[in-house]
CSV table of C-alpha atoms in Angstrom, one decimal:
chain,number,residue,atom,x,y,z
A,1,GLY,CA,8.1,84.3,-116.7
A,2,ALA,CA,5.5,86.8,-115.7
A,3,GLY,CA,5.7,86.6,-112.0
A,4,VAL,CA,8.0,86.0,-109.0
A,5,SER,CA,9.0,82.4,-108.9
A,6,GLN,CA,10.1,80.6,-105.8
A,7,SER,CA,11.6,77.1,-105.3
A,8,PRO,CA,11.2,74.7,-103.9
A,9,ARG,CA,7.4,75.0,-103.2
A,10,TYR,CA,7.7,72.7,-100.2
A,11,LYS,CA,10.7,71.8,-98.2
A,12,VAL,CA,10.9,69.3,-95.3
A,13,ALA,CA,14.1,69.4,-93.3
A,14,LYS,CA,15.3,67.6,-90.2
A,15,ARG,CA,16.3,69.8,-87.3
A,16,GLY,CA,19.9,70.8,-87.7
A,17,GLN,CA,19.9,70.7,-91.5
A,18,ASP,CA,20.8,73.6,-93.7
A,19,VAL,CA,18.3,74.8,-96.3
A,20,ALA,CA,18.5,77.2,-99.2
A,21,LEU,CA,15.4,78.8,-100.7
A,22,ARG,CA,15.5,80.4,-104.1
A,23,CYS,CA,13.7,83.4,-105.5
A,24,ASP,CA,13.5,84.6,-109.1
A,25,PRO,CA,12.1,88.1,-109.2
A,26,ILE,CA,10.3,89.8,-112.0
A,27,SER,CA,12.8,90.7,-114.7
A,28,GLY,CA,14.0,94.3,-114.2
A,29,HIS,CA,12.7,94.7,-110.7
A,30,VAL,CA,15.3,96.5,-108.7
A,31,SER,CA,14.0,95.8,-105.2
A,32,LEU,CA,13.7,92.3,-103.6
A,33,PHE,CA,12.2,91.4,-100.2
A,34,TRP,CA,12.0,88.3,-98.1
A,35,TYR,CA,9.1,87.8,-95.6
A,36,GLN,CA,8.3,85.0,-93.1
A,37,GLN,CA,4.7,84.1,-92.6
A,38,ALA,CA,3.7,81.8,-89.7
A,39,LEU,CA,0.4,80.0,-90.0
A,40,GLY,CA,-2.6,82.3,-89.5
A,41,GLN,CA,-0.4,85.4,-89.3
A,42,GLY,CA,0.6,88.2,-91.5
A,43,PRO,CA,4.0,88.3,-93.2
A,44,GLU,CA,6.9,89.6,-91.2
A,45,PHE,CA,9.8,91.4,-92.9
A,46,LEU,CA,13.1,89.7,-93.0
A,47,THR,CA,15.4,91.6,-95.4
A,48,TYR,CA,15.5,93.9,-98.4
A,49,PHE,CA,17.8,94.3,-101.4
A,50,GLN,CA,18.2,97.0,-103.9
A,51,ASN,CA,20.0,95.4,-106.8
A,52,GLU,CA,22.8,93.4,-105.1
A,53,ALA,CA,23.0,95.6,-102.0
A,54,GLN,CA,21.4,94.3,-98.9
A,55,LEU,CA,20.0,97.6,-97.4
A,56,ASP,CA,18.0,96.2,-94.5
A,57,LYS,CA,18.4,92.9,-92.7
A,58,SER,CA,16.9,94.0,-89.4
A,59,GLY,CA,14.2,91.3,-89.6
A,60,LEU,CA,16.5,88.3,-89.8
A,61,PRO,CA,15.7,86.4,-86.6
A,62,SER,CA,19.2,85.2,-85.9
A,63,ASP,CA,22.7,84.7,-87.4
A,64,ARG,CA,21.5,81.4,-88.7
A,65,PHE,CA,19.6,83.3,-91.4
A,66,PHE,CA,21.5,84.6,-94.4
A,67,ALA,CA,20.3,86.1,-97.6
A,68,GLU,CA,22.2,87.1,-100.8
A,69,ARG,CA,21.6,88.5,-104.2
A,70,PRO,CA,25.0,88.5,-105.8
A,71,GLU,CA,24.2,89.7,-109.3
A,72,GLY,CA,21.2,91.8,-108.5
A,73,SER,CA,18.6,89.3,-109.8
A,74,VAL,CA,18.1,85.8,-108.2
A,75,SER,CA,18.2,85.7,-104.4
A,76,THR,CA,18.8,82.9,-102.0
A,77,LEU,CA,17.7,82.7,-98.4
A,78,LYS,CA,19.8,80.3,-96.4
A,79,ILE,CA,18.9,79.0,-93.0
A,80,GLN,CA,21.6,77.1,-91.2
A,81,ARG,CA,21.0,74.5,-88.4
A,82,THR,CA,17.3,74.7,-88.8
A,83,GLN,CA,15.0,74.6,-85.7
A,84,GLN,CA,11.4,73.7,-85.4
A,85,GLU,CA,10.5,77.4,-84.8
A,86,ASP,CA,11.8,78.1,-88.3
A,87,SER,CA,8.8,76.3,-89.8
A,88,ALA,CA,6.8,78.8,-91.8
A,89,VAL,CA,6.1,80.0,-95.3
A,90,TYR,CA,8.9,82.1,-96.7
A,91,LEU,CA,7.7,84.7,-99.2
A,92,CYS,CA,9.8,86.6,-101.7
A,93,ALA,CA,8.6,89.8,-103.3
A,94,SER,CA,10.0,92.2,-105.8
A,95,SER,CA,9.1,95.7,-106.9
A,96,PRO,CA,10.3,98.0,-109.7
A,97,GLY,CA,10.5,101.0,-107.3
A,98,GLN,CA,13.4,102.4,-105.4
A,99,GLY,CA,14.0,105.3,-103.2
A,100,ALA,CA,10.8,106.8,-101.8
A,101,ARG,CA,8.7,104.4,-103.9
A,102,VAL,CA,10.6,101.2,-103.1
A,103,ASN,CA,7.7,99.4,-101.4
A,104,GLU,CA,4.6,101.0,-102.9
A,105,LYS,CA,3.5,97.9,-104.7
A,106,LEU,CA,5.1,94.5,-104.1
A,107,PHE,CA,4.7,91.5,-106.3
A,108,PHE,CA,4.8,88.3,-104.3
A,109,GLY,CA,5.7,84.7,-105.2
A,110,SER,CA,3.7,81.8,-103.9
A,111,GLY,CA,6.2,81.1,-101.2
A,112,THR,CA,8.2,78.1,-99.9
A,113,GLN,CA,6.6,76.2,-97.1
A,114,LEU,CA,9.3,75.0,-94.8
A,115,SER,CA,8.6,72.3,-92.3
A,116,VAL,CA,11.3,71.4,-89.8
A,117,LEU,CA,10.9,68.0,-88.1
B,1,SER,CA,6.4,92.4,-83.6
B,2,GLN,CA,5.1,95.7,-85.0
B,3,GLN,CA,2.0,94.2,-86.6
B,4,GLY,CA,-1.2,96.2,-86.5
B,5,GLU,CA,-4.6,94.9,-85.5
B,6,GLU,CA,-7.3,93.9,-87.9
B,7,ASP,CA,-10.8,93.1,-87.2
B,8,PRO,CA,-12.8,91.1,-87.6
B,9,GLN,CA,-10.4,88.1,-87.7
B,10,ALA,CA,-12.9,86.2,-89.7
B,11,LEU,CA,-16.0,87.3,-91.7
B,12,SER,CA,-18.6,85.2,-93.5
B,13,ILE,CA,-21.2,86.8,-95.8
B,14,GLN,CA,-23.5,85.9,-98.7
B,15,GLU,CA,-22.6,86.7,-102.3
B,16,GLY,CA,-23.9,90.1,-103.1
B,17,GLU,CA,-23.4,91.6,-99.6
B,18,ASN,CA,-20.8,94.1,-98.7
B,19,ALA,CA,-17.8,93.2,-96.6
B,20,THR,CA,-16.0,95.7,-94.4
B,21,MET,CA,-12.7,95.0,-92.6
B,22,ASN,CA,-10.7,97.4,-90.4
B,23,CYS,CA,-7.1,97.9,-89.7
B,24,SER,CA,-5.4,99.8,-86.9
B,25,TYR,CA,-1.7,100.6,-86.7
B,26,LYS,CA,0.7,102.0,-84.2
B,27,THR,CA,3.2,104.4,-85.8
B,28,SER,CA,3.0,107.3,-88.2
B,29,ILE,CA,3.0,106.2,-91.8
B,30,ASN,CA,3.8,107.3,-95.4
B,31,ASN,CA,1.1,105.2,-96.9
B,32,LEU,CA,-1.1,102.2,-96.2
B,33,GLN,CA,-1.7,99.3,-98.6
B,34,TRP,CA,-4.2,96.4,-98.7
B,35,TYR,CA,-3.3,93.0,-100.0
B,36,ARG,CA,-5.3,89.8,-100.7
B,37,GLN,CA,-4.0,86.3,-100.2
B,38,ASN,CA,-5.7,83.3,-101.6
B,39,SER,CA,-5.1,80.0,-99.7
B,40,GLY,CA,-1.6,78.7,-100.4
B,41,ARG,CA,-0.6,81.6,-102.6
B,42,GLY,CA,1.3,84.8,-102.4
B,43,LEU,CA,-0.1,88.2,-101.7
B,44,VAL,CA,-1.6,90.4,-104.4
B,45,HIS,CA,-1.6,94.2,-104.1
B,46,LEU,CA,-5.1,95.7,-104.1
B,47,ILE,CA,-4.8,99.4,-103.4
B,48,LEU,CA,-2.6,102.1,-101.8
B,49,ILE,CA,-3.7,105.2,-99.9
B,50,ARG,CA,-1.3,107.9,-99.0
B,51,SER,CA,-1.2,109.6,-95.6
B,52,ASN,CA,-2.6,112.8,-97.0
B,53,GLU,CA,-5.6,111.0,-98.6
B,54,ARG,CA,-8.8,110.2,-96.8
B,55,GLU,CA,-10.6,107.9,-99.3
B,56,LYS,CA,-9.8,106.0,-102.4
B,57,HIS,CA,-11.7,103.8,-104.8
B,58,SER,CA,-10.7,101.0,-107.2
B,59,GLY,CA,-13.5,99.1,-108.9
B,60,ARG,CA,-15.6,97.4,-106.1
B,61,LEU,CA,-13.0,98.5,-103.5
B,62,ARG,CA,-13.2,101.5,-101.2
B,63,VAL,CA,-10.5,102.3,-98.7
B,64,THR,CA,-10.6,105.0,-96.1
B,65,LEU,CA,-7.8,106.3,-93.9
B,66,ASP,CA,-8.0,108.2,-90.6
B,67,THR,CA,-4.5,109.1,-89.5
B,68,SER,CA,-5.8,110.8,-86.3
B,69,LYS,CA,-7.2,107.4,-85.2
B,70,LYS,CA,-4.4,105.5,-86.9
B,71,SER,CA,-7.0,103.3,-88.7
B,72,SER,CA,-8.1,102.3,-92.1
B,73,SER,CA,-11.1,100.3,-93.5
B,74,LEU,CA,-11.5,98.3,-96.7
B,75,LEU,CA,-15.0,97.9,-98.1
B,76,ILE,CA,-15.7,95.4,-100.8
B,77,THR,CA,-19.1,96.0,-102.4
B,78,ALA,CA,-21.3,93.4,-104.1
B,79,SER,CA,-19.0,90.5,-103.0
B,80,ARG,CA,-18.5,87.4,-105.1
B,81,ALA,CA,-17.4,83.9,-104.2
B,82,ALA,CA,-14.1,84.7,-105.8
B,83,ASP,CA,-13.4,87.4,-103.2
B,84,THR,CA,-13.0,84.6,-100.6
B,85,ALA,CA,-9.4,85.1,-99.3
B,86,SER,CA,-7.4,86.7,-96.5
B,87,TYR,CA,-7.0,90.4,-96.6
B,88,PHE,CA,-4.0,92.2,-95.0
B,89,CYS,CA,-3.3,95.8,-94.4
B,90,ALA,CA,0.3,96.9,-94.6
B,91,THR,CA,1.9,100.2,-93.5
B,92,VAL,CA,5.0,102.0,-94.6
B,93,PRO,CA,6.6,103.8,-91.7
B,94,PRO,CA,8.7,106.9,-92.3
B,95,GLY,CA,12.3,106.2,-93.1
B,96,ASN,CA,12.1,104.2,-96.4
B,97,THR,CA,13.8,101.2,-95.1
B,98,GLY,CA,11.9,99.0,-97.6
B,99,LYS,CA,9.9,97.4,-94.8
B,100,LEU,CA,6.2,96.8,-94.9
B,101,ILE,CA,4.5,96.1,-91.6
B,102,PHE,CA,1.5,93.8,-92.1
B,103,GLY,CA,-1.5,93.3,-89.9
B,104,GLN,CA,-2.7,89.8,-88.9
B,105,GLY,CA,-5.3,89.7,-91.5
B,106,THR,CA,-9.1,89.2,-91.9
B,107,THR,CA,-10.3,85.9,-93.4
B,108,LEU,CA,-13.3,86.5,-95.6
B,109,GLN,CA,-15.6,83.8,-96.8
B,110,VAL,CA,-18.2,84.7,-99.4
B,111,LYS,CA,-20.9,82.0,-99.7
B,112,PRO,CA,-22.5,81.5,-103.1
């Protein structure tokens, strides 16, 4: 378990279905981040946790998106009533830093590729 | 979106040549980072340069930062086929919200 692990690797959903994406960060990493990456684009910030506290959720596109990290380790990103525009790669990252160094070096998982049909 | 601009969008070179990619950003920053992404994989942190630094080296990588022009460049010297990937700059705006703002990336192809 050396790196950030995400599951599933691929997810196909019918429009209107709910999906849950899982992230296992590197053990001991305090900070956890979710990013959305559209094809051919750079990642866009969704939300950030420090331990179990969600400190910034300003990037979540709508109230259909919800993230949690109840015990300060594993995190789940849930998307309700999926739409075609939700199709993207969802990347999770963790870092050992907090405070001023919270995002100085992020360790990324390989992502979950979500396709909404 | 607050993404910065990177150029070129795509770059193709021969093994052994140097590759230079540029990044411009819009807001003041605490630091700027470069990441590499191989196809279908997550991003890997390469190097960080702070706002009070002008140049930094790490192995075959050289990064410069010009805060007056709000721009940075990444130079990869003596490129290898294994350097083929997309490269993204990411900025950390003041405020420590945890957010990284990524550019749109440069796709580098190194031909053997």
